[in-house]
Short mmCIF file of C-alpha atoms in Angstrom, two decimals:
data_model
loop_
_atom_site.label_atom_id
_atom_site.label_comp_id
_atom_site.label_asym_id
_atom_site.label_seq_id
_atom_site.Cartn_x
_atom_site.Cartn_y
_atom_site.Cartn_z
CA MET A 181 87.16 113.61 115.01
CA GLN A 182 90.70 113.25 113.67
CA GLN A 183 89.50 111.23 110.66
CA ARG A 184 86.81 113.80 109.78
CA GLU A 185 89.33 116.63 109.91
CA THR A 186 91.65 114.65 107.63
CA ASP A 187 88.77 113.93 105.24
CA SER A 188 87.67 117.58 104.99
CA THR A 189 91.26 118.72 104.56
CA ALA A 190 91.68 116.18 101.76
CA VAL A 191 88.57 117.43 99.98
CA GLY A 192 89.91 120.99 100.13
CA ALA A 193 93.28 119.84 98.85
CA ALA A 194 91.59 117.93 96.01
CA ASP A 195 90.11 121.18 94.74
CA GLY A 196 93.59 122.63 94.34
CA HIS A 197 94.86 119.44 92.71
CA VAL A 198 92.01 119.47 90.19
CA ALA A 199 93.30 122.79 88.82
CA THR A 200 96.75 121.25 88.34
CA VAL A 201 95.26 118.21 86.60
CA ASP A 202 93.20 120.47 84.33
CA ASP A 203 96.32 122.44 83.48
CA LEU A 204 98.21 119.27 82.58
CA ILE A 205 95.38 118.17 80.30
CA ALA A 206 95.34 121.54 78.53
CA ARG A 207 99.11 121.81 78.04
CA PRO A 208 100.82 120.63 74.88
CA PHE A 209 103.49 118.02 75.44
CA PRO A 210 107.08 119.30 75.50
CA GLU A 211 109.11 118.67 72.36
CA ARG A 212 112.05 117.43 74.44
CA GLU A 213 112.60 116.06 77.92
CA VAL A 214 112.24 118.52 80.78
CA GLY A 215 113.46 116.79 83.92
CA PRO A 216 112.16 117.32 87.45
CA GLY A 217 115.31 119.20 88.41
CA LYS A 218 114.62 121.83 85.76
CA ALA A 219 110.96 122.39 86.55
CA LYS A 220 110.33 124.83 89.40
CA ASP A 221 106.65 123.97 89.77
CA GLY A 222 106.98 120.23 90.51
CA ARG A 223 106.06 119.37 86.92
CA TRP A 224 108.12 117.76 84.22
CA GLY A 225 107.62 115.84 81.02
CA GLY A 226 108.65 115.10 77.48
CA PRO A 227 107.21 114.06 74.16
CA GLY A 228 103.90 112.38 74.91
CA TYR A 229 103.73 112.89 78.67
CA HIS A 230 103.51 115.19 81.68
CA LEU A 231 104.16 114.42 85.36
CA ALA A 232 103.32 116.57 88.36
CA VAL A 233 103.83 116.18 92.09
CA LEU A 234 100.54 117.32 93.60
CA ARG A 235 101.59 116.88 97.22
CA GLU A 236 104.67 115.66 99.02
CA SER A 237 105.19 114.41 102.57
CA ARG A 238 108.21 115.20 104.65
CA ASP A 239 111.30 113.12 104.00
CA PHE A 240 112.27 110.25 106.29
CA TRP A 241 116.03 110.70 106.64
CA ASP A 242 115.87 111.47 110.35
CA ASP A 243 112.84 109.45 111.41
CA ARG A 244 111.55 106.38 109.63
CA SER A 245 109.43 105.19 112.55
CA GLU A 246 106.21 103.37 111.74
CA GLU A 247 104.09 106.13 113.27
CA VAL A 248 105.69 108.90 111.19
CA VAL A 249 105.52 106.99 107.92
CA GLU A 250 101.96 105.78 108.55
CA ALA A 251 100.76 109.32 109.30
CA ALA A 252 102.26 110.57 106.03
CA GLU A 253 100.74 107.66 104.10
CA LEU A 254 97.29 108.29 105.58
CA GLU A 255 97.36 111.97 104.63
CA LEU A 256 98.37 111.28 101.03
CA GLU A 257 95.90 108.39 100.73
CA ALA A 258 93.10 110.72 101.91
CA ASP A 259 94.13 113.27 99.27
CA LEU A 260 94.27 110.54 96.63
CA ALA A 261 90.83 109.20 97.61
CA ALA A 262 89.28 112.68 97.43
CA LEU A 263 90.86 113.35 94.05
CA VAL A 264 89.82 109.94 92.70
CA LYS A 265 86.26 110.70 93.79
CA THR A 266 86.34 114.03 91.93
CA MET A 267 87.85 112.51 88.77
CA THR A 268 85.36 109.62 88.91
CA SER A 269 82.48 112.09 88.94
CA ARG A 270 83.91 113.55 85.72
CA TRP A 271 85.00 110.47 83.77
CA GLY A 272 83.52 107.43 85.48
CA HIS A 273 85.31 104.73 87.43
CA PRO A 274 89.05 104.47 86.82
CA LYS A 275 90.94 101.44 85.72
CA VAL A 276 93.42 100.44 88.42
CA VAL A 277 96.65 99.54 86.62
CA ASP A 278 99.39 97.39 88.13
CA LEU A 279 102.69 99.12 87.30
CA TRP A 280 104.92 96.14 88.14
CA PRO A 281 104.94 94.68 84.59
CA TYR A 282 106.37 97.93 83.23
CA LEU A 283 109.60 97.35 85.15
CA GLY A 284 110.60 94.98 82.36
CA PHE A 285 111.64 92.01 84.50
CA ASP A 286 109.63 89.65 82.29
CA ASP A 287 111.26 90.97 79.11
CA PRO A 288 114.47 92.92 79.84
CA ASP A 289 115.04 93.69 76.13
CA PRO A 290 115.50 97.52 75.95
CA GLU A 291 113.50 97.52 72.71
CA TYR A 292 110.43 96.70 74.78
CA ALA A 293 111.04 99.22 77.56
CA ALA A 294 107.96 100.99 78.86
CA PRO A 295 107.34 104.46 77.44
CA GLN A 296 107.35 107.52 79.67
CA PRO A 297 105.69 108.29 82.00
CA LEU A 298 105.17 104.59 82.79
CA LEU A 299 108.93 104.02 82.95
CA PHE A 300 109.22 106.59 85.74
CA LEU A 301 106.03 105.56 87.54
CA CYS A 302 106.80 101.84 87.69
CA ASN A 303 109.98 102.68 89.59
CA VAL A 304 108.21 104.65 92.32
CA ALA A 305 104.69 103.19 92.60
CA GLY A 306 102.93 99.85 92.49
CA ARG A 307 99.59 100.79 90.96
CA MET A 308 97.78 103.75 89.49
CA HIS A 309 94.19 104.91 88.94
CA VAL A 310 93.76 105.68 85.23
CA TRP A 311 91.05 107.41 83.20
CA ARG A 312 90.97 107.68 79.42
CA LEU A 313 89.97 111.21 78.61
CA PRO A 314 86.85 111.45 76.47
CA ASP A 315 87.31 112.76 72.93
CA SER A 316 91.07 112.66 73.38
CA ASP A 317 94.05 110.43 72.73
CA ARG A 318 95.25 111.05 76.31
CA TRP A 319 94.90 109.37 79.69
CA ILE A 320 95.33 110.75 83.18
CA GLY A 321 96.63 108.72 86.12
CA LEU A 322 96.97 109.27 89.86
CA THR A 323 99.24 107.40 92.23
CA ILE A 324 101.30 107.65 95.38
CA GLY A 325 104.97 106.96 94.91
CA GLN A 326 108.26 107.06 96.71
CA ALA A 327 111.70 106.94 95.09
CA ASP A 328 113.38 105.39 98.14
CA ARG A 329 112.61 104.72 101.81
CA GLU A 330 114.17 107.98 102.99
CA TYR A 331 112.55 110.19 100.36
CA PRO A 332 109.15 111.85 100.69
CA LEU A 333 105.98 110.12 99.61
CA GLN A 334 104.45 111.91 96.64
CA LEU A 335 100.95 112.19 95.23
CA ILE A 336 101.64 112.16 91.50
CA ALA A 337 99.50 112.98 88.48
CA ALA A 338 100.59 111.58 85.13
CA LEU A 339 99.27 112.39 81.69
CA GLY A 340 100.18 110.37 78.64
CA VAL A 341 99.08 109.35 75.19
CA ALA A 342 96.64 106.47 74.92
CA SER A 343 99.01 104.48 72.72
CA ALA A 344 101.04 103.71 75.85
CA TRP A 345 98.37 101.14 76.76
#
């Protein structure tokens, strides 16, 4: 019963997240960087990209027990799965992209640094579901990330220009 409740909650949450994703797709990119500290709606971006936190778990400063972290992970993974299902019905199956190479360990030359939003994402997540938007030069990605062990887990939507790939 617990899993079914989580699944139906995730489907309901996905509906709300779809509106945010649609808004990101429709928005023009900012002309200059707008950091997460300046955005009141959990969205930020810059030339060629947008990022949005769709959902956030509690933080883990006071309790990093396996049970607490696992419960938060399961909730966000259910939301991600529901949203991936919705996006797949729109644009087909996503490409799952490994974000590790964008960290630049293989080529630390700053000239070859990953563009945003990949530079941010590779520092908080390991992989991302990506769709190229039809009739557009943009892509949309979904991932779960965490800046550090004590920080909240975040379901993140990213929008960027196709030239990043």
